[in-house]
Amino acid sequence: MIDSRLLEILVCPVSRGPLVYRRDLNELWCRQSGLAYPVRDGVPVMMEDEARTLTDEERASMAK
């Protein structure tokens, strides 16, 4: 679980774009960079080398 106030101030370290918390995957997604950052034990891991690349389907689902 991510605190809503924390989510308001966090940005993607690559694009500086906003993040969307995906509770079902326990990840923070960035549409601009196409990266998903893991959340481990309630702590966002905001390092590019820890992120995974979103699939085309995942990116398309963010556009809806």
PDB file of N, CA and C in Angstrom:
ATOM      1  N   MET A   1       0.845  -1.185   0.000  1.00  0.00           N
ATOM      2  CA  MET A   1       0.000   0.000   0.000  1.00  0.00           C
ATOM      3  C   MET A   1       0.882   1.237   0.000  1.00  0.00           C
ATOM      4  N   ILE A   2       0.555   2.183  -0.851  1.00  0.00           N
ATOM      5  CA  ILE A   2       1.289   3.438  -0.949  1.00  0.00           C
ATOM      6  C   ILE A   2       0.418   4.560  -0.391  1.00  0.00           C
ATOM      7  N   ASP A   3       0.988   5.372   0.454  1.00  0.00           N
ATOM      8  CA  ASP A   3       0.287   6.526   0.997  1.00  0.00           C
ATOM      9  C   ASP A   3      -0.051   7.481  -0.145  1.00  0.00           C
ATOM     10  N   SER A   4      -1.277   7.955  -0.195  1.00  0.00           N
ATOM     11  CA  SER A   4      -1.721   8.828  -1.292  1.00  0.00           C
ATOM     12  C   SER A   4      -0.923  10.128  -1.344  1.00  0.00           C
ATOM     13  N   ARG A   5      -0.498  10.634  -0.198  1.00  0.00           N
ATOM     14  CA  ARG A   5       0.310  11.870  -0.185  1.00  0.00           C
ATOM     15  C   ARG A   5       1.683  11.628  -0.795  1.00  0.00           C
ATOM     16  N   LEU A   6       2.248  10.455  -0.531  1.00  0.00           N
ATOM     17  CA  LEU A   6       3.534  10.109  -1.122  1.00  0.00           C
ATOM     18  C   LEU A   6       3.405   9.974  -2.632  1.00  0.00           C
ATOM     19  N   LEU A   7       2.342   9.343  -3.081  1.00  0.00           N
ATOM     20  CA  LEU A   7       2.121   9.158  -4.511  1.00  0.00           C
ATOM     21  C   LEU A   7       1.985  10.493  -5.236  1.00  0.00           C
ATOM     22  N   GLU A   8       1.445  11.491  -4.574  1.00  0.00           N
ATOM     23  CA  GLU A   8       1.296  12.818  -5.183  1.00  0.00           C
ATOM     24  C   GLU A   8       2.635  13.483  -5.470  1.00  0.00           C
ATOM     25  N   ILE A   9       3.662  13.193  -4.670  1.00  0.00           N
ATOM     26  CA  ILE A   9       4.942  13.875  -4.856  1.00  0.00           C
ATOM     27  C   ILE A   9       5.979  13.035  -5.605  1.00  0.00           C
ATOM     28  N   LEU A  10       5.769  11.717  -5.679  1.00  0.00           N
ATOM     29  CA  LEU A  10       6.713  10.873  -6.401  1.00  0.00           C
ATOM     30  C   LEU A  10       6.588  11.083  -7.905  1.00  0.00           C
ATOM     31  N   VAL A  11       7.715  11.073  -8.579  1.00  0.00           N
ATOM     32  CA  VAL A  11       7.732  11.121 -10.041  1.00  0.00           C
ATOM     33  C   VAL A  11       8.729  10.082 -10.535  1.00  0.00           C
ATOM     34  N   CYS A  12       8.627   9.737 -11.788  1.00  0.00           N
ATOM     35  CA  CYS A  12       9.553   8.803 -12.409  1.00  0.00           C
ATOM     36  C   CYS A  12      10.942   9.446 -12.453  1.00  0.00           C
ATOM     37  N   PRO A  13      11.970   8.744 -12.003  1.00  0.00           N
ATOM     38  CA  PRO A  13      13.307   9.324 -12.032  1.00  0.00           C
ATOM     39  C   PRO A  13      13.878   9.466 -13.436  1.00  0.00           C
ATOM     40  N   VAL A  14      13.299   8.792 -14.409  1.00  0.00           N
ATOM     41  CA  VAL A  14      13.779   8.867 -15.795  1.00  0.00           C
ATOM     42  C   VAL A  14      13.115  10.016 -16.546  1.00  0.00           C
ATOM     43  N   SER A  15      11.781  10.045 -16.524  1.00  0.00           N
ATOM     44  CA  SER A  15      11.043  11.036 -17.314  1.00  0.00           C
ATOM     45  C   SER A  15      10.538  12.220 -16.505  1.00  0.00           C
ATOM     46  N   ARG A  16      10.549  12.088 -15.184  1.00  0.00           N
ATOM     47  CA  ARG A  16       9.956  13.074 -14.266  1.00  0.00           C
ATOM     48  C   ARG A  16       8.443  13.148 -14.416  1.00  0.00           C
ATOM     49  N   GLY A  17       7.877  12.122 -15.048  1.00  0.00           N
ATOM     50  CA  GLY A  17       6.442  12.059 -15.250  1.00  0.00           C
ATOM     51  C   GLY A  17       5.718  11.486 -14.039  1.00  0.00           C
ATOM     52  N   PRO A  18       4.395  11.629 -14.012  1.00  0.00           N
ATOM     53  CA  PRO A  18       3.598  11.114 -12.897  1.00  0.00           C
ATOM     54  C   PRO A  18       3.579   9.588 -12.892  1.00  0.00           C
ATOM     55  N   LEU A  19       3.275   9.043 -11.724  1.00  0.00           N
ATOM     56  CA  LEU A  19       3.220   7.594 -11.544  1.00  0.00           C
ATOM     57  C   LEU A  19       1.810   7.163 -11.170  1.00  0.00           C
ATOM     58  N   VAL A  20       1.473   5.950 -11.573  1.00  0.00           N
ATOM     59  CA  VAL A  20       0.183   5.350 -11.235  1.00  0.00           C
ATOM     60  C   VAL A  20       0.469   4.093 -10.434  1.00  0.00           C
ATOM     61  N   TYR A  21      -0.153   3.976  -9.260  1.00  0.00           N
ATOM     62  CA  TYR A  21       0.056   2.805  -8.427  1.00  0.00           C
ATOM     63  C   TYR A  21      -0.855   1.679  -8.879  1.00  0.00           C
ATOM     64  N   ARG A  22      -0.242   0.550  -9.237  1.00  0.00           N
ATOM     65  CA  ARG A  22      -0.993  -0.654  -9.585  1.00  0.00           C
ATOM     66  C   ARG A  22      -0.964  -1.593  -8.390  1.00  0.00           C
ATOM     67  N   ARG A  23      -1.993  -1.518  -7.587  1.00  0.00           N
ATOM     68  CA  ARG A  23      -2.072  -2.307  -6.359  1.00  0.00           C
ATOM     69  C   ARG A  23      -2.014  -3.804  -6.652  1.00  0.00           C
ATOM     70  N   ASP A  24      -2.671  -4.241  -7.732  1.00  0.00           N
ATOM     71  CA  ASP A  24      -2.706  -5.664  -8.068  1.00  0.00           C
ATOM     72  C   ASP A  24      -1.320  -6.237  -8.363  1.00  0.00           C
ATOM     73  N   LEU A  25      -0.411  -5.390  -8.867  1.00  0.00           N
ATOM     74  CA  LEU A  25       0.946  -5.828  -9.198  1.00  0.00           C
ATOM     75  C   LEU A  25       1.984  -5.309  -8.213  1.00  0.00           C
ATOM     76  N   ASN A  26       1.554  -4.430  -7.314  1.00  0.00           N
ATOM     77  CA  ASN A  26       2.443  -3.800  -6.349  1.00  0.00           C
ATOM     78  C   ASN A  26       3.594  -3.078  -7.069  1.00  0.00           C
ATOM     79  N   GLU A  27       3.197  -2.253  -8.050  1.00  0.00           N
ATOM     80  CA  GLU A  27       4.158  -1.509  -8.864  1.00  0.00           C
ATOM     81  C   GLU A  27       3.668  -0.084  -9.081  1.00  0.00           C
ATOM     82  N   LEU A  28       4.607   0.788  -9.370  1.00  0.00           N
ATOM     83  CA  LEU A  28       4.307   2.149  -9.813  1.00  0.00           C
ATOM     84  C   LEU A  28       4.635   2.224 -11.295  1.00  0.00           C
ATOM     85  N   TRP A  29       3.652   2.610 -12.098  1.00  0.00           N
ATOM     86  CA  TRP A  29       3.826   2.658 -13.549  1.00  0.00           C
ATOM     87  C   TRP A  29       3.973   4.094 -14.022  1.00  0.00           C
ATOM     88  N   CYS A  30       4.879   4.281 -14.982  1.00  0.00           N
ATOM     89  CA  CYS A  30       5.046   5.578 -15.624  1.00  0.00           C
ATOM     90  C   CYS A  30       4.731   5.440 -17.102  1.00  0.00           C
ATOM     91  N   ARG A  31       3.746   6.163 -17.545  1.00  0.00           N
ATOM     92  CA  ARG A  31       3.350   6.116 -18.956  1.00  0.00           C
ATOM     93  C   ARG A  31       4.430   6.722 -19.851  1.00  0.00           C
ATOM     94  N   GLN A  32       5.017   7.812 -19.423  1.00  0.00           N
ATOM     95  CA  GLN A  32       5.994   8.519 -20.261  1.00  0.00           C
ATOM     96  C   GLN A  32       7.251   7.704 -20.526  1.00  0.00           C
ATOM     97  N   SER A  33       7.792   7.067 -19.502  1.00  0.00           N
ATOM     98  CA  SER A  33       9.020   6.292 -19.687  1.00  0.00           C
ATOM     99  C   SER A  33       8.742   4.838 -20.052  1.00  0.00           C
ATOM    100  N   GLY A  34       7.523   4.373 -19.774  1.00  0.00           N
ATOM    101  CA  GLY A  34       7.181   2.981 -20.044  1.00  0.00           C
ATOM    102  C   GLY A  34       7.824   2.015 -19.059  1.00  0.00           C
ATOM    103  N   LEU A  35       8.072   2.495 -17.840  1.00  0.00           N
ATOM    104  CA  LEU A  35       8.714   1.672 -16.815  1.00  0.00           C
ATOM    105  C   LEU A  35       7.768   1.407 -15.651  1.00  0.00           C
ATOM    106  N   ALA A  36       7.979   0.264 -15.009  1.00  0.00           N
ATOM    107  CA  ALA A  36       7.230  -0.120 -13.813  1.00  0.00           C
ATOM    108  C   ALA A  36       8.222  -0.325 -12.684  1.00  0.00           C
ATOM    109  N   TYR A  37       8.027   0.416 -11.603  1.00  0.00           N
ATOM    110  CA  TYR A  37       8.914   0.347 -10.442  1.00  0.00           C
ATOM    111  C   TYR A  37       8.273  -0.512  -9.362  1.00  0.00           C
ATOM    112  N   PRO A  38       9.021  -1.454  -8.802  1.00  0.00           N
ATOM    113  CA  PRO A  38       8.436  -2.310  -7.764  1.00  0.00           C
ATOM    114  C   PRO A  38       8.246  -1.570  -6.446  1.00  0.00           C
ATOM    115  N   VAL A  39       7.290  -2.066  -5.677  1.00  0.00           N
ATOM    116  CA  VAL A  39       7.073  -1.589  -4.308  1.00  0.00           C
ATOM    117  C   VAL A  39       7.328  -2.795  -3.412  1.00  0.00           C
ATOM    118  N   ARG A  40       8.351  -2.693  -2.579  1.00  0.00           N
ATOM    119  CA  ARG A  40       8.728  -3.811  -1.708  1.00  0.00           C
ATOM    120  C   ARG A  40       8.523  -3.420  -0.253  1.00  0.00           C
ATOM    121  N   ASP A  41       7.738  -4.198   0.435  1.00  0.00           N
ATOM    122  CA  ASP A  41       7.427  -3.937   1.853  1.00  0.00           C
ATOM    123  C   ASP A  41       6.919  -2.515   2.060  1.00  0.00           C
ATOM    124  N   GLY A  42       6.111  -2.038   1.088  1.00  0.00           N
ATOM    125  CA  GLY A  42       5.527  -0.710   1.184  1.00  0.00           C
ATOM    126  C   GLY A  42       6.448   0.426   0.780  1.00  0.00           C
ATOM    127  N   VAL A  43       7.656   0.095   0.309  1.00  0.00           N
ATOM    128  CA  VAL A  43       8.632   1.120  -0.061  1.00  0.00           C
ATOM    129  C   VAL A  43       8.859   1.091  -1.577  1.00  0.00           C
ATOM    130  N   PRO A  44       8.594   2.201  -2.278  1.00  0.00           N
ATOM    131  CA  PRO A  44       8.854   2.246  -3.714  1.00  0.00           C
ATOM    132  C   PRO A  44      10.357   2.174  -3.990  1.00  0.00           C
ATOM    133  N   VAL A  45      10.732   1.306  -4.919  1.00  0.00           N
ATOM    134  CA  VAL A  45      12.131   1.179  -5.329  1.00  0.00           C
ATOM    135  C   VAL A  45      12.276   1.977  -6.626  1.00  0.00           C
ATOM    136  N   MET A  46      12.740   3.213  -6.492  1.00  0.00           N
ATOM    137  CA  MET A  46      12.731   4.154  -7.606  1.00  0.00           C
ATOM    138  C   MET A  46      14.092   4.226  -8.316  1.00  0.00           C
ATOM    139  N   MET A  47      14.640   3.065  -8.641  1.00  0.00           N
ATOM    140  CA  MET A  47      15.905   3.006  -9.365  1.00  0.00           C
ATOM    141  C   MET A  47      15.644   2.403 -10.737  1.00  0.00           C
ATOM    142  N   GLU A  48      16.196   3.045 -11.766  1.00  0.00           N
ATOM    143  CA  GLU A  48      15.941   2.604 -13.132  1.00  0.00           C
ATOM    144  C   GLU A  48      16.360   1.152 -13.351  1.00  0.00           C
ATOM    145  N   ASP A  49      17.467   0.741 -12.754  1.00  0.00           N
ATOM    146  CA  ASP A  49      17.924  -0.633 -12.970  1.00  0.00           C
ATOM    147  C   ASP A  49      17.072  -1.676 -12.243  1.00  0.00           C
ATOM    148  N   GLU A  50      16.184  -1.241 -11.359  1.00  0.00           N
ATOM    149  CA  GLU A  50      15.254  -2.149 -10.679  1.00  0.00           C
ATOM    150  C   GLU A  50      13.897  -2.191 -11.389  1.00  0.00           C
ATOM    151  N   ALA A  51      13.673  -1.275 -12.308  1.00  0.00           N
ATOM    152  CA  ALA A  51      12.383  -1.183 -13.011  1.00  0.00           C
ATOM    153  C   ALA A  51      12.336  -2.204 -14.147  1.00  0.00           C
ATOM    154  N   ARG A  52      11.125  -2.533 -14.525  1.00  0.00           N
ATOM    155  CA  ARG A  52      10.937  -3.378 -15.707  1.00  0.00           C
ATOM    156  C   ARG A  52      10.220  -2.551 -16.768  1.00  0.00           C
ATOM    157  N   THR A  53      10.386  -2.939 -18.000  1.00  0.00           N
ATOM    158  CA  THR A  53       9.730  -2.247 -19.110  1.00  0.00           C
ATOM    159  C   THR A  53       8.297  -2.753 -19.239  1.00  0.00           C
ATOM    160  N   LEU A  54       7.374  -1.821 -19.344  1.00  0.00           N
ATOM    161  CA  LEU A  54       5.972  -2.187 -19.542  1.00  0.00           C
ATOM    162  C   LEU A  54       5.790  -2.819 -20.917  1.00  0.00           C
ATOM    163  N   THR A  55       4.908  -3.795 -20.995  1.00  0.00           N
ATOM    164  CA  THR A  55       4.581  -4.400 -22.280  1.00  0.00           C
ATOM    165  C   THR A  55       3.716  -3.429 -23.083  1.00  0.00           C
ATOM    166  N   ASP A  56       3.585  -3.681 -24.363  1.00  0.00           N
ATOM    167  CA  ASP A  56       2.717  -2.853 -25.211  1.00  0.00           C
ATOM    168  C   ASP A  56       1.277  -2.879 -24.693  1.00  0.00           C
ATOM    169  N   GLU A  57       0.827  -4.036 -24.230  1.00  0.00           N
ATOM    170  CA  GLU A  57      -0.535  -4.162 -23.715  1.00  0.00           C
ATOM    171  C   GLU A  57      -0.720  -3.350 -22.442  1.00  0.00           C
ATOM    172  N   GLU A  58       0.289  -3.358 -21.567  1.00  0.00           N
ATOM    173  CA  GLU A  58       0.212  -2.576 -20.337  1.00  0.00           C
ATOM    174  C   GLU A  58       0.191  -1.081 -20.649  1.00  0.00           C
ATOM    175  N   ARG A  59       1.021  -0.656 -21.580  1.00  0.00           N
ATOM    176  CA  ARG A  59       1.030   0.769 -21.952  1.00  0.00           C
ATOM    177  C   ARG A  59      -0.308   1.174 -22.555  1.00  0.00           C
ATOM    178  N   ALA A  60      -0.868   0.308 -23.381  1.00  0.00           N
ATOM    179  CA  ALA A  60      -2.170   0.612 -23.992  1.00  0.00           C
ATOM    180  C   ALA A  60      -3.265   0.700 -22.932  1.00  0.00           C
ATOM    181  N   SER A  61      -3.174  -0.120 -21.901  1.00  0.00           N
ATOM    182  CA  SER A  61      -4.201  -0.082 -20.856  1.00  0.00           C
ATOM    183  C   SER A  61      -4.151   1.224 -20.060  1.00  0.00           C
ATOM    184  N   MET A  62      -3.002   1.877 -20.020  1.00  0.00           N
ATOM    185  CA  MET A  62      -2.885   3.154 -19.310  1.00  0.00           C
ATOM    186  C   MET A  62      -3.542   4.287 -20.086  1.00  0.00           C
ATOM    187  N   ALA A  63      -3.672   4.124 -21.383  1.00  0.00           N
ATOM    188  CA  ALA A  63      -4.242   5.173 -22.221  1.00  0.00           C
ATOM    189  C   ALA A  63      -5.765   5.257 -22.070  1.00  0.00           C
ATOM    190  N   LYS A  64      -6.361   4.227 -21.497  1.00  0.00           N
ATOM    191  CA  LYS A  64      -7.824   4.190 -21.356  1.00  0.00           C
ATOM    192  C   LYS A  64      -8.303   5.028 -20.215  1.00  0.00           C
TER     193      LYS A  64
END
